[in-house]
Coordinates of C-alpha atoms in Angstrom, one line a residue:
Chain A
X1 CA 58.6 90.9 106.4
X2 CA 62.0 92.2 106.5
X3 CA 63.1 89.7 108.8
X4 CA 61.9 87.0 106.2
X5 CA 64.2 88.3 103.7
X6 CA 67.3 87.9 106.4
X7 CA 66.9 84.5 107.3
X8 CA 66.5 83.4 103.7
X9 CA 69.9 84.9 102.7
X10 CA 71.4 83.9 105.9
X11 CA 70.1 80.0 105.6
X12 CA 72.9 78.8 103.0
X13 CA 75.9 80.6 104.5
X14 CA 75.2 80.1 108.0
X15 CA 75.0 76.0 107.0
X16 CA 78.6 76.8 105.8
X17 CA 80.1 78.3 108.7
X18 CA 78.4 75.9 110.9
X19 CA 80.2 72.9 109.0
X20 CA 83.0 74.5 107.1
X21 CA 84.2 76.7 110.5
X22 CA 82.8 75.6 113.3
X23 CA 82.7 71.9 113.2
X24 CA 86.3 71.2 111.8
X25 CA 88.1 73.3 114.9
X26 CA 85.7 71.9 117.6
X27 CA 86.5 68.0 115.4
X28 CA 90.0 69.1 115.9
X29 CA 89.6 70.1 119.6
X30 CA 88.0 66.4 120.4
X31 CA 90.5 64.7 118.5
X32 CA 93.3 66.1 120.4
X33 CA 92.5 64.3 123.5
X34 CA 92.8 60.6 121.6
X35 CA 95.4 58.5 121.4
X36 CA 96.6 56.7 118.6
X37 CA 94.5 53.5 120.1
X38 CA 91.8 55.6 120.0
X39 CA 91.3 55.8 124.3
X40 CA 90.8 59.6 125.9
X41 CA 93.6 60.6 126.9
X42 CA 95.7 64.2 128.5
X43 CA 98.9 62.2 126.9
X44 CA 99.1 64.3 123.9
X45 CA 99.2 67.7 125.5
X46 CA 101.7 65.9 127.8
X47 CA 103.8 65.1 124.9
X48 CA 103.2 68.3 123.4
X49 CA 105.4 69.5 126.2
X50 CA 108.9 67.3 126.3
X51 CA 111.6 69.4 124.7
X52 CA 111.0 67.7 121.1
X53 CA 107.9 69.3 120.4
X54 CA 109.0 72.6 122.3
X55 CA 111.9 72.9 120.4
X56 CA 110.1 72.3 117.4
X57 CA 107.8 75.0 118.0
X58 CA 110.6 77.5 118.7
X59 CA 112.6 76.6 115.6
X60 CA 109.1 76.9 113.7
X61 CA 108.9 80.2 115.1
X62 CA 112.4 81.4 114.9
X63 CA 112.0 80.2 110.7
X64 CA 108.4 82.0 110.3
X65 CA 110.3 85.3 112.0
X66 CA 113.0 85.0 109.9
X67 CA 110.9 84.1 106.8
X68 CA 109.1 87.5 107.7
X69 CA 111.8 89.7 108.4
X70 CA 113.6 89.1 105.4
X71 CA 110.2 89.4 103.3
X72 CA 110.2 92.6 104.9
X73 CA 113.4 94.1 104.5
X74 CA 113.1 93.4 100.6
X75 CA 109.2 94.2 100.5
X76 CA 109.3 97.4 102.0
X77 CA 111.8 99.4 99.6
X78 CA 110.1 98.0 96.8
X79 CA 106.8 98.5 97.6
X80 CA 108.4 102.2 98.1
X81 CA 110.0 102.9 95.1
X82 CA 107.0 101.1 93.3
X83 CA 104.8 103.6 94.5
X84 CA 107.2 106.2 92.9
X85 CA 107.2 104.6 88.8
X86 CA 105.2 105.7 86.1
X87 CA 102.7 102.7 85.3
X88 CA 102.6 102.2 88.8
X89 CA 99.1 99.4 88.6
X90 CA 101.0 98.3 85.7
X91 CA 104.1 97.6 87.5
X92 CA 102.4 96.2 90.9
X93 CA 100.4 93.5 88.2
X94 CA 103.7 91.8 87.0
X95 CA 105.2 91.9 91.1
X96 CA 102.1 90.0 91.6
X97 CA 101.8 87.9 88.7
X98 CA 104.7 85.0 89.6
X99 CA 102.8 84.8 92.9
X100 CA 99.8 83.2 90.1
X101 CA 102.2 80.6 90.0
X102 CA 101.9 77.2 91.5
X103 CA 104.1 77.4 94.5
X104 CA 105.4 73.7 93.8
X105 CA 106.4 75.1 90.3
X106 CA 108.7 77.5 91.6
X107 CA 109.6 75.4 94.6
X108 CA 110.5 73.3 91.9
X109 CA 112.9 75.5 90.0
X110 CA 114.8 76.2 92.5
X111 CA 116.1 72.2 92.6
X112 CA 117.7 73.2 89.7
X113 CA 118.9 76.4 90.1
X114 CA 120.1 75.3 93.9
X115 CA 121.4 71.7 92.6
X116 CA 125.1 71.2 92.4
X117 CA 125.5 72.1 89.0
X118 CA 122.8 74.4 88.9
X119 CA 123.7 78.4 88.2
X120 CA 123.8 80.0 91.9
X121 CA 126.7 77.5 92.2
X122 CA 128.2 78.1 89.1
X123 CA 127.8 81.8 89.8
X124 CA 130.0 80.9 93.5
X125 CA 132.4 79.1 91.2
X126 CA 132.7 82.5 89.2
X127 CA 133.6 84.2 92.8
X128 CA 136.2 81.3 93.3
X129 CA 133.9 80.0 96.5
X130 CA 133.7 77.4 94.8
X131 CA 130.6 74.6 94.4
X132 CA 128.8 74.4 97.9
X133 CA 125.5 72.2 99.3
X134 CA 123.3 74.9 99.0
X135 CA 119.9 72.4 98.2
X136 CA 118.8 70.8 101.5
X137 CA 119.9 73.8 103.9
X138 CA 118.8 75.9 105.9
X139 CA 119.4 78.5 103.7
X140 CA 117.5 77.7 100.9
X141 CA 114.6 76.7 102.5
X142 CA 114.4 80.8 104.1
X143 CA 115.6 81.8 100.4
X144 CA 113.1 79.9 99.0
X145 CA 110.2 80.8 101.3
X146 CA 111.5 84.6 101.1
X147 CA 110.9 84.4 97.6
X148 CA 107.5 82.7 97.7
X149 CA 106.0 85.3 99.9
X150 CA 107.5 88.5 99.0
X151 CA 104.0 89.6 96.7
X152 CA 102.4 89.1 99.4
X153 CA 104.1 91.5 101.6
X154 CA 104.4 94.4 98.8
X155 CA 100.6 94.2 98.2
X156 CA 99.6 95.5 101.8
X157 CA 102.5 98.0 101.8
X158 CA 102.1 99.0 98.5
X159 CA 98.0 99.8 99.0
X160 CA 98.6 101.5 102.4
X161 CA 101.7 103.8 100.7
X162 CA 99.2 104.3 98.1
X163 CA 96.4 105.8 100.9
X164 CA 99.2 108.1 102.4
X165 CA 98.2 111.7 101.8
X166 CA 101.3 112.7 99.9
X167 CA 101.3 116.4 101.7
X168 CA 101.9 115.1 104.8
X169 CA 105.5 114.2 103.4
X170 CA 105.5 117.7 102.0
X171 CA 104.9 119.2 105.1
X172 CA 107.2 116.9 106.8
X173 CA 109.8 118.1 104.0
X174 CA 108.6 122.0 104.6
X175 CA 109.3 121.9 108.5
X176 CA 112.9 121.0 107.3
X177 CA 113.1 117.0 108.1
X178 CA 115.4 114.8 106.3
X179 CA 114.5 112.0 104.2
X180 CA 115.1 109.8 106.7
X181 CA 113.7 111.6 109.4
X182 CA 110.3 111.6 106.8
X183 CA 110.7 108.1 106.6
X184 CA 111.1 106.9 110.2
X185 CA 108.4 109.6 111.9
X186 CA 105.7 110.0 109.1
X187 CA 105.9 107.4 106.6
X188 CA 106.6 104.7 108.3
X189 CA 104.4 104.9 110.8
X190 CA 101.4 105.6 108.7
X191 CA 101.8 102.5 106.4
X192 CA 102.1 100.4 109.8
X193 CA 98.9 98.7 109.0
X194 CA 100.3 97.6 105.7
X195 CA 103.0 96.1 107.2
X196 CA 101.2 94.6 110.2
X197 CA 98.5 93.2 107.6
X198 CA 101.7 91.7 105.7
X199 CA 103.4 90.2 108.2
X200 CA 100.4 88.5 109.1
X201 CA 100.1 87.4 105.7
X202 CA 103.5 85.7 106.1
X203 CA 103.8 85.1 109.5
X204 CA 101.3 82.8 110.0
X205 CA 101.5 80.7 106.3
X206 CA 105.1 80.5 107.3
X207 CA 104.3 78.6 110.1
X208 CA 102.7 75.8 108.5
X209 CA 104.8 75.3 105.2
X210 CA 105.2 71.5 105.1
X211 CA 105.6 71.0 101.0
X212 CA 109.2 73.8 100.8
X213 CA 110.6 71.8 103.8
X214 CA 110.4 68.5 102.1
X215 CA 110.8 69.9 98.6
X216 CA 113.9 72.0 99.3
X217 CA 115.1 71.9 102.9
X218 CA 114.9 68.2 102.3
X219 CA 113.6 66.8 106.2
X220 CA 116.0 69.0 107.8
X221 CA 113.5 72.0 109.1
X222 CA 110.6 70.6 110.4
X223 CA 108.0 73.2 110.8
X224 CA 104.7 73.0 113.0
X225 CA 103.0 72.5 109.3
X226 CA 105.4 69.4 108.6
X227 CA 104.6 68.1 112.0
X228 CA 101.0 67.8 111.7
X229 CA 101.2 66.5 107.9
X230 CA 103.7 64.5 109.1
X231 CA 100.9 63.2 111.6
X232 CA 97.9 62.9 110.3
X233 CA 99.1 61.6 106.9
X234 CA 102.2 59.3 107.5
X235 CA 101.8 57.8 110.9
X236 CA 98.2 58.5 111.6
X237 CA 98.6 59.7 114.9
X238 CA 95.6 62.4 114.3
X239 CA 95.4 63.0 117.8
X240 CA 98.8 64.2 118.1
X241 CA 98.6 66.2 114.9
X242 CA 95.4 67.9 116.2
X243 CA 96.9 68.9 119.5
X244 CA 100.0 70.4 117.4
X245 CA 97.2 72.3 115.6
X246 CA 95.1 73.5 118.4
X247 CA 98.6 75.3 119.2
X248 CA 99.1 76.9 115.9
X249 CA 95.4 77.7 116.0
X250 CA 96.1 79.4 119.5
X251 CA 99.5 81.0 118.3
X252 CA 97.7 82.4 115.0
X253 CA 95.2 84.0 117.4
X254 CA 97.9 85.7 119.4
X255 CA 99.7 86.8 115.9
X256 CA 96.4 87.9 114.5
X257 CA 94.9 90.3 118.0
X258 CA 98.6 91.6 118.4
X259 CA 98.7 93.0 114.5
X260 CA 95.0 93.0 114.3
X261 CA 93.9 96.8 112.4
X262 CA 91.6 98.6 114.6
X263 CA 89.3 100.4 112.0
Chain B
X1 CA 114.8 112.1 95.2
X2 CA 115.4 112.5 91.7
X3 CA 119.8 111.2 92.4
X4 CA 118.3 108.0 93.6
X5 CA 116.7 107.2 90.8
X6 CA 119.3 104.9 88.8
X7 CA 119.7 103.5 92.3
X8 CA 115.8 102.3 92.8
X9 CA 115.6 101.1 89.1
X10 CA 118.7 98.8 90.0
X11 CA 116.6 97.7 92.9
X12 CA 113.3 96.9 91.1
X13 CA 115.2 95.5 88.7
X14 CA 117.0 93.0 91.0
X15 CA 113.5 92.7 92.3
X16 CA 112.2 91.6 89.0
X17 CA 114.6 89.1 87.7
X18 CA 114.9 87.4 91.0
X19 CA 111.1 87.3 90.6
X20 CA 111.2 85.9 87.3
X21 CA 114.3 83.8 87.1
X22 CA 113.0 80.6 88.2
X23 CA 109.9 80.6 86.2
X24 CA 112.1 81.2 82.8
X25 CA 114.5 79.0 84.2
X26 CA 111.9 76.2 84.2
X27 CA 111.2 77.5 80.6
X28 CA 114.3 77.5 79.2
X29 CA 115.4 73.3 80.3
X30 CA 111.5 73.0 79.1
X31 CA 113.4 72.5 75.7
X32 CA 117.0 70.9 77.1
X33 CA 117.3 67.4 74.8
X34 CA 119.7 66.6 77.7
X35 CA 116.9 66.1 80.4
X36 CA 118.4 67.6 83.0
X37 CA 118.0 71.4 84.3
X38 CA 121.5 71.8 83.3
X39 CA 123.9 71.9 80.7
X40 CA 121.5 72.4 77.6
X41 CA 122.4 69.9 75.6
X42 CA 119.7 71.2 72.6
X43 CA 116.4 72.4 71.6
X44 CA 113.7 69.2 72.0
X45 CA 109.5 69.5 72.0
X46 CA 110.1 66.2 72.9
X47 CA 109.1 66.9 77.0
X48 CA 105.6 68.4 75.4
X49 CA 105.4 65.4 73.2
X50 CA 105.7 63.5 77.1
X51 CA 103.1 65.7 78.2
X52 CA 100.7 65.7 75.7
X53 CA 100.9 61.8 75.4
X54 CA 100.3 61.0 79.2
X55 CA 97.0 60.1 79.1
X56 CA 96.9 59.8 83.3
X57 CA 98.5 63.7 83.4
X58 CA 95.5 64.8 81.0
X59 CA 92.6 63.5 83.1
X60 CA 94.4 65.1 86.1
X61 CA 94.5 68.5 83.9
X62 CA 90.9 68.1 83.0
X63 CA 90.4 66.9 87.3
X64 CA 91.8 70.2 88.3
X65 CA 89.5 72.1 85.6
X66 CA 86.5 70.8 86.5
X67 CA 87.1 71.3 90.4
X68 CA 87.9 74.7 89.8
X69 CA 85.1 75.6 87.9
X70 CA 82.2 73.4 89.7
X71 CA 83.5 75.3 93.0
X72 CA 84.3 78.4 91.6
X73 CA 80.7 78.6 90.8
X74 CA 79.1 77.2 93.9
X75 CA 81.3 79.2 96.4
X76 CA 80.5 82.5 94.3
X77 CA 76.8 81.6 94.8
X78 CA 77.1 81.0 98.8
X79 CA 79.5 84.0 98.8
X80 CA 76.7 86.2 97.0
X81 CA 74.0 85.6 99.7
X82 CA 76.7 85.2 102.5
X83 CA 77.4 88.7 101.5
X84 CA 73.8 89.9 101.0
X85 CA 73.2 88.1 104.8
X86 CA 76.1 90.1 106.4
X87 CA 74.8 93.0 104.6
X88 CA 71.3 92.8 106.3
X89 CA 72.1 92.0 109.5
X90 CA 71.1 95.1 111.9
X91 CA 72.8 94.2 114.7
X92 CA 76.3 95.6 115.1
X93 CA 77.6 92.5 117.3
X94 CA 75.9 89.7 114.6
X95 CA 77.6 91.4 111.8
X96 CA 80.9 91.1 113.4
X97 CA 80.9 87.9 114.6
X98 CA 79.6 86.7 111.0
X99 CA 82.6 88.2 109.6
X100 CA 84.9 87.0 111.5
X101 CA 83.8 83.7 111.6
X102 CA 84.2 84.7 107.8
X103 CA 87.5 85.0 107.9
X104 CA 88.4 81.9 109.7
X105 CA 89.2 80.0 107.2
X106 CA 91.3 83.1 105.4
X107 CA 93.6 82.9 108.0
X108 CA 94.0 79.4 108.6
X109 CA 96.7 77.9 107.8
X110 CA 96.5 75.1 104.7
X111 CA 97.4 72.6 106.8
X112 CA 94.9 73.1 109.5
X113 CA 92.4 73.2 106.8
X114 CA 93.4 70.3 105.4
X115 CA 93.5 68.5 108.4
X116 CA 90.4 69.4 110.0
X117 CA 88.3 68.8 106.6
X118 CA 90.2 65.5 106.9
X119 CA 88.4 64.6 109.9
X120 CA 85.2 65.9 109.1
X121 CA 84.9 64.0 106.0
X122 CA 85.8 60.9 107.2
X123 CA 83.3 61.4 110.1
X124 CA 80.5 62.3 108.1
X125 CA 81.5 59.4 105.7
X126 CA 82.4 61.2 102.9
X127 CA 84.9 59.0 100.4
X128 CA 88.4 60.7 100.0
X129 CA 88.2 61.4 96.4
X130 CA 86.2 64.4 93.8
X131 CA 83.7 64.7 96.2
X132 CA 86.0 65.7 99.2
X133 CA 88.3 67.9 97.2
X134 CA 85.2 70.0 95.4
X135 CA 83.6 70.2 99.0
X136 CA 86.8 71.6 100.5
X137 CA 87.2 74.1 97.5
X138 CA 84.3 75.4 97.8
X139 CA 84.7 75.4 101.5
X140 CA 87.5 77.7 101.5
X141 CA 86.2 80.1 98.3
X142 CA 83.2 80.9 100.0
X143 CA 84.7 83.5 102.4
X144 CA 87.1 84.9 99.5
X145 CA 83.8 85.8 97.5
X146 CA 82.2 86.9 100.3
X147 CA 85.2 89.5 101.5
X148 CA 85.7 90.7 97.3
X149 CA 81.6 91.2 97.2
X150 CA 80.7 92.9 100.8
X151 CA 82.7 96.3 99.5
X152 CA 80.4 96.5 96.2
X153 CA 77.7 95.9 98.3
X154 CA 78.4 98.8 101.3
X155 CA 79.2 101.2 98.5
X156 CA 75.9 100.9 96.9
X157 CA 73.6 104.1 98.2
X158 CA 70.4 102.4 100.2
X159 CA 68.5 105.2 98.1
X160 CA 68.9 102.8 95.5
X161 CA 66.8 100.3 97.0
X162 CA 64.1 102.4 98.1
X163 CA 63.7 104.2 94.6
X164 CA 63.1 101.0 93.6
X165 CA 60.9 99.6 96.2
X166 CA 58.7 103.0 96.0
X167 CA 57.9 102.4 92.4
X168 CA 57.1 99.0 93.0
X169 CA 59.3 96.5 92.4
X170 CA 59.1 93.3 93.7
X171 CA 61.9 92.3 96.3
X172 CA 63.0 89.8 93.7
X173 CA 63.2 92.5 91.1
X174 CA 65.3 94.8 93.6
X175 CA 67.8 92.3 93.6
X176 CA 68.1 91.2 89.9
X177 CA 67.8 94.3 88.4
X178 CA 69.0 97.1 90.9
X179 CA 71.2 94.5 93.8
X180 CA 72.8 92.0 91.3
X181 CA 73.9 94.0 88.6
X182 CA 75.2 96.9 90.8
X183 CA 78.0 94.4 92.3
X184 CA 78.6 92.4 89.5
X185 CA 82.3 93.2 89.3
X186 CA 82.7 92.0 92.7
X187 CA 80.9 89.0 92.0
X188 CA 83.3 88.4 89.0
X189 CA 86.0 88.7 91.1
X190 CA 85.2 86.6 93.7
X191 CA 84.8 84.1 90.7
X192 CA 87.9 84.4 89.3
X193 CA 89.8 84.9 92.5
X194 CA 88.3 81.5 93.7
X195 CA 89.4 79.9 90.3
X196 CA 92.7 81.1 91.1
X197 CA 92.8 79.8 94.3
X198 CA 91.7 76.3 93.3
X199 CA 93.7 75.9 90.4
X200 CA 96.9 76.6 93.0
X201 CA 96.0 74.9 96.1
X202 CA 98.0 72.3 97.1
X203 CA 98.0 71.7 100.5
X204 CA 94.7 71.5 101.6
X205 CA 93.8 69.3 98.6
X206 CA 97.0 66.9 99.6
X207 CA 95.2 65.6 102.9
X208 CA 91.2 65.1 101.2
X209 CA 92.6 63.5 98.2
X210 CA 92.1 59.8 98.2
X211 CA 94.5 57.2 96.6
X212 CA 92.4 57.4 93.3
X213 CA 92.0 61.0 92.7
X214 CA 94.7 64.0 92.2
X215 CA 94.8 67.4 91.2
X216 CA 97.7 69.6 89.2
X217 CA 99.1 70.6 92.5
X218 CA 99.3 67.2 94.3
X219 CA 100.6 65.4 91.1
X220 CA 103.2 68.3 90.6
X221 CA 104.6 67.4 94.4
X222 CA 104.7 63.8 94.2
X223 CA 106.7 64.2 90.9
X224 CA 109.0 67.0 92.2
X225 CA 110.0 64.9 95.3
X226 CA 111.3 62.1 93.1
X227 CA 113.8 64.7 91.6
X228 CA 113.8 66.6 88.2
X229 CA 111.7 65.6 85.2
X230 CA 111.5 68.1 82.3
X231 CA 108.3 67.1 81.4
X232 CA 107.3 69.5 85.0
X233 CA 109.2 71.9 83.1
X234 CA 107.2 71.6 80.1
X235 CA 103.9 71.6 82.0
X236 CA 104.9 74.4 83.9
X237 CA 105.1 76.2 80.6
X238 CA 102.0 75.6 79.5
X239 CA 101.2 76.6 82.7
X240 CA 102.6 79.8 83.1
X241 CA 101.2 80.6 79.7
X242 CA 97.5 79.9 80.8
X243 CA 98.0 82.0 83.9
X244 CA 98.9 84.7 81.5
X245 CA 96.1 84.7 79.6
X246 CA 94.0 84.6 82.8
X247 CA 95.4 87.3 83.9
X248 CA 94.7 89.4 81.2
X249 CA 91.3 87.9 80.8
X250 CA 91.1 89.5 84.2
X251 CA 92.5 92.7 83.3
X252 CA 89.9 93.8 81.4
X253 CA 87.2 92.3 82.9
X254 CA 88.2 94.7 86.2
X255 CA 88.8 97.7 83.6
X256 CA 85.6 97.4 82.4
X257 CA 84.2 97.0 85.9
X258 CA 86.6 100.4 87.0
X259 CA 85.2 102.3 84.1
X260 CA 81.5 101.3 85.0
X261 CA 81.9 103.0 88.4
X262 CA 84.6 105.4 87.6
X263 CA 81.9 108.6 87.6
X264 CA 82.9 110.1 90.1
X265 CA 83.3 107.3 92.4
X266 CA 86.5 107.6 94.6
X267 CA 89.5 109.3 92.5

């Protein structure tokens, strides 16, 4: 009788992993072997290895660490030192409420506020660097990424500073450590899974941007995301694009067992 | 501690206005009469006027409403008795592999989503268009409700159950009147977290939208990459303004659910 109940429940969501899950990376597995005349074919995974593609993929990766690093190095101190304020839930709401936003919105802005006569260059003017190309760099397209996923990373840090069982830094404190010594032997390495679960967050999203490169880094940063939009939606080469996604689905497997929480 | 404290409020507040800059910056040239996001020339309504006029931008609106809401309610259906599945599944081993096949599609990158539902639709025969966007939202909600339900779910005591089975109610009564109302603030969120997510997506609704059909997010893009119109500014206004009364729409609906369970439940 019991069992009955099971398989009733299971019926709908099983149908949904089946052909929301399942089908659409085994579709993408097939259409990787096809060429763009539609004949089976190694030649895409062939292609996949000339030093365009492989340089593409390192530059991909080399942006998504550098996306995440940075993300990181702002995320961290402010998840801290949010941990530490009065209103602390009320605090961590507006950190997370531009991240509500539509991400083309604030892509968006920042054509304006990176544009030639927009304020971060009048605010270089004011330095006497005077104006500079910041739109359509490299820069801005890190800066602007940076900024898009920097909730993301204080959420997970924030949560796992909240877990940490304050005496632990009191005893830390007690056995005469130094705040940084705190900081590098207990804290840190107790919130790892925040971080880990952050950088995943980032990481692998970063990969695959394809609307900031075009909006702000204007062409010049092509991503693995770009790639395979640029594939399957412009030259409708889907084979190609697919065998560019079975490697980010194989890279976000690494990424995902080597920061994957064991609980 | 307490000598770094002007220091970390300089921080967070760096923090904060770089958070906020661009989205009052989009504000502010919402009203420029100059129509360009700089030099503010003077204060205009004339980009809402632009807005409010474009007939073509107000069907999208209502588009992007109607797909939220359609999916928002189907995937919190599925993610209900996804939830309830994973929940009564015995075996260690089935569980796991439910769940992670559960949070496939968390994980997945937009575009791979967007891609792969491409292919499937166009396979089964589906027409790039409503149909293909609300199939893919729900797609991708399911799992969301499913994750913000399955914690409501392990936290309810099994005792519950049996009391109620042992004075004799019926299995459907165990689940509308002891199951369904226990987790009800998950299932809310699951709702409102897949509204969320399907008012903002963009990129998986950018490859399964056909030449006819376009939501908020795709319409946004195609008018961003032809350079700077301040009636996106003015939009993005109105936006901003909705998501803020979502927000706190959300707000209490969670306090109420905190308060519910806050005897005694965790701290």
């Amino acid at each position: 009788m019991d069992n009955k109940t099971r398989n009733i429940y299971l019926i709908p969501y099983v149908l949904w992993i089946v052909l929301f899950v399942i089908a659409p990376v085994l579709l993408i597995l097939y259409y990787s072997f096809f060429n763009v005349e539609g004949q089976f074919t190694f030649e895409n995974y062939e292609k996949f290895f000339t030093p365009v593609y492989l340089k593409m993929t390192v530059s991909s990766f080399w942006y998504a660490f550098l996306i995440t690093a940075f993300s990181l190095l702002i995320a961290y101190p402010t998840a801290y030192l949010l941990t530490r304020t009065k209103h602390k839930q009320l605090w961590l709401l507006l950190i997370i409420l531009p991240s509500w936003i539509n991400l083309l919105l604030k892509a968006y802005a920042f054509l304006g506020i990176f544009g030639t006569y927009g304020p971060a260059n009048a605010l270089l003017e004011v330095f006497g660097i005077g104006t500079q190309q910041i739109l359509f760099t490299d820069f801005s397209f890190v800066f602007v990424s940076v900024y898009i996923f920097i909730p993301f990373m204080i959420l997970p840090i924030f949560n796992s500073l909240e877990e940490l069982n304050p005496s632990f830094i009191d005893a830390a404190r007690d056995l005469g450590a130094s705040a940084w010594t705190t900081f590098r032997r207990v804290i840190f390495p107790l919130t790892l899974d925040g971080v880990k679960s952050g950088c995943q967050a980032v990481f692998i999203p970063a990969l695959s941007l394809f609307m900031i490169t075009r909006l702000i880094a204007g062409n010049r940063v092509i991503t693995l995301g770009t790639a395979i939009e640029q594939h399957f939606l412009v030259t409708q080469d889907w084979g190609m694009g697919s065998t560019i996604a079975v490697f980010l689905i194989i890279a976000m497997a690494i990424i995902m067992i080597l920061t994957g929480n064991r609980k | 501690m307490k000598r770094n404290g002007k220091l970390s409020n300089i921080y967070l507040f760096i923090v904060f206005i770089i958070l906020y800059a661009p989205i009052f910056y989009l504000m502010y040239y919402s009203f420029n009469s100059g129509g360009s996001m700089h030099d503010f020339e003077g204060f205009t309504l004339e980009w809402y006027k632009e807005v409010f006029q474009d007939t073509r931008l107000l069907i999208i609106v209502l588009n992007t409403f109607v797909i939220a809401l359609l999916s928002a309610a189907i995937s919190t259906i599925l993610g209900v008795l996804g939830a309830l599945a994973i929940m009564y599944v015995r075996r260690r081993q089935v569980k796991n592999t439910l769940l992670t096949l559960n949070n496939v599609l968390i994980v997945s990158p937009d575009v791979i989503i967007g891609a792969s539902f491409l292919i499937l639709f166009t396979i089964i025969g589906i027409k790039l268009g409503f149909t293909s966007v609300l199939l893919s939202h729900i797609a991708f909600s399911v799992p969301i409700v499913v994750i913000m339900v399955l914690p409501k779910l392990q936290e309810m005591s099994p005792t519950l159950i049996d009391a109620a089975r042992d004075l004799g109610a019926s299995r459907w009564d165990v689940l509308s009147k002891v199951i369904l109302p226990f987790i009800t603030p998950g299932i809310f969120a699951g709702f409102f977290m897949a509204l969320t997510y399907s008012l903002d997506d963009f990129a998986v609704t950018f490859f399964v939208t056909g030449n006819g059909f376009s939501t908020l997010s795709v319409e946004i893009y195609s008018r961003a990459r032809q350079g700077i119109s301040l009636s996106v500014n003015a939009l993005s206004t109105l936006l901003f303004l909705f998501t803020i009364v979502l927000v706190i729409g959300y707000y209490f609906i969670n306090q109420k659910g905190s308060r519910a369970k806050g005897m005694g439940v965790r701290k």
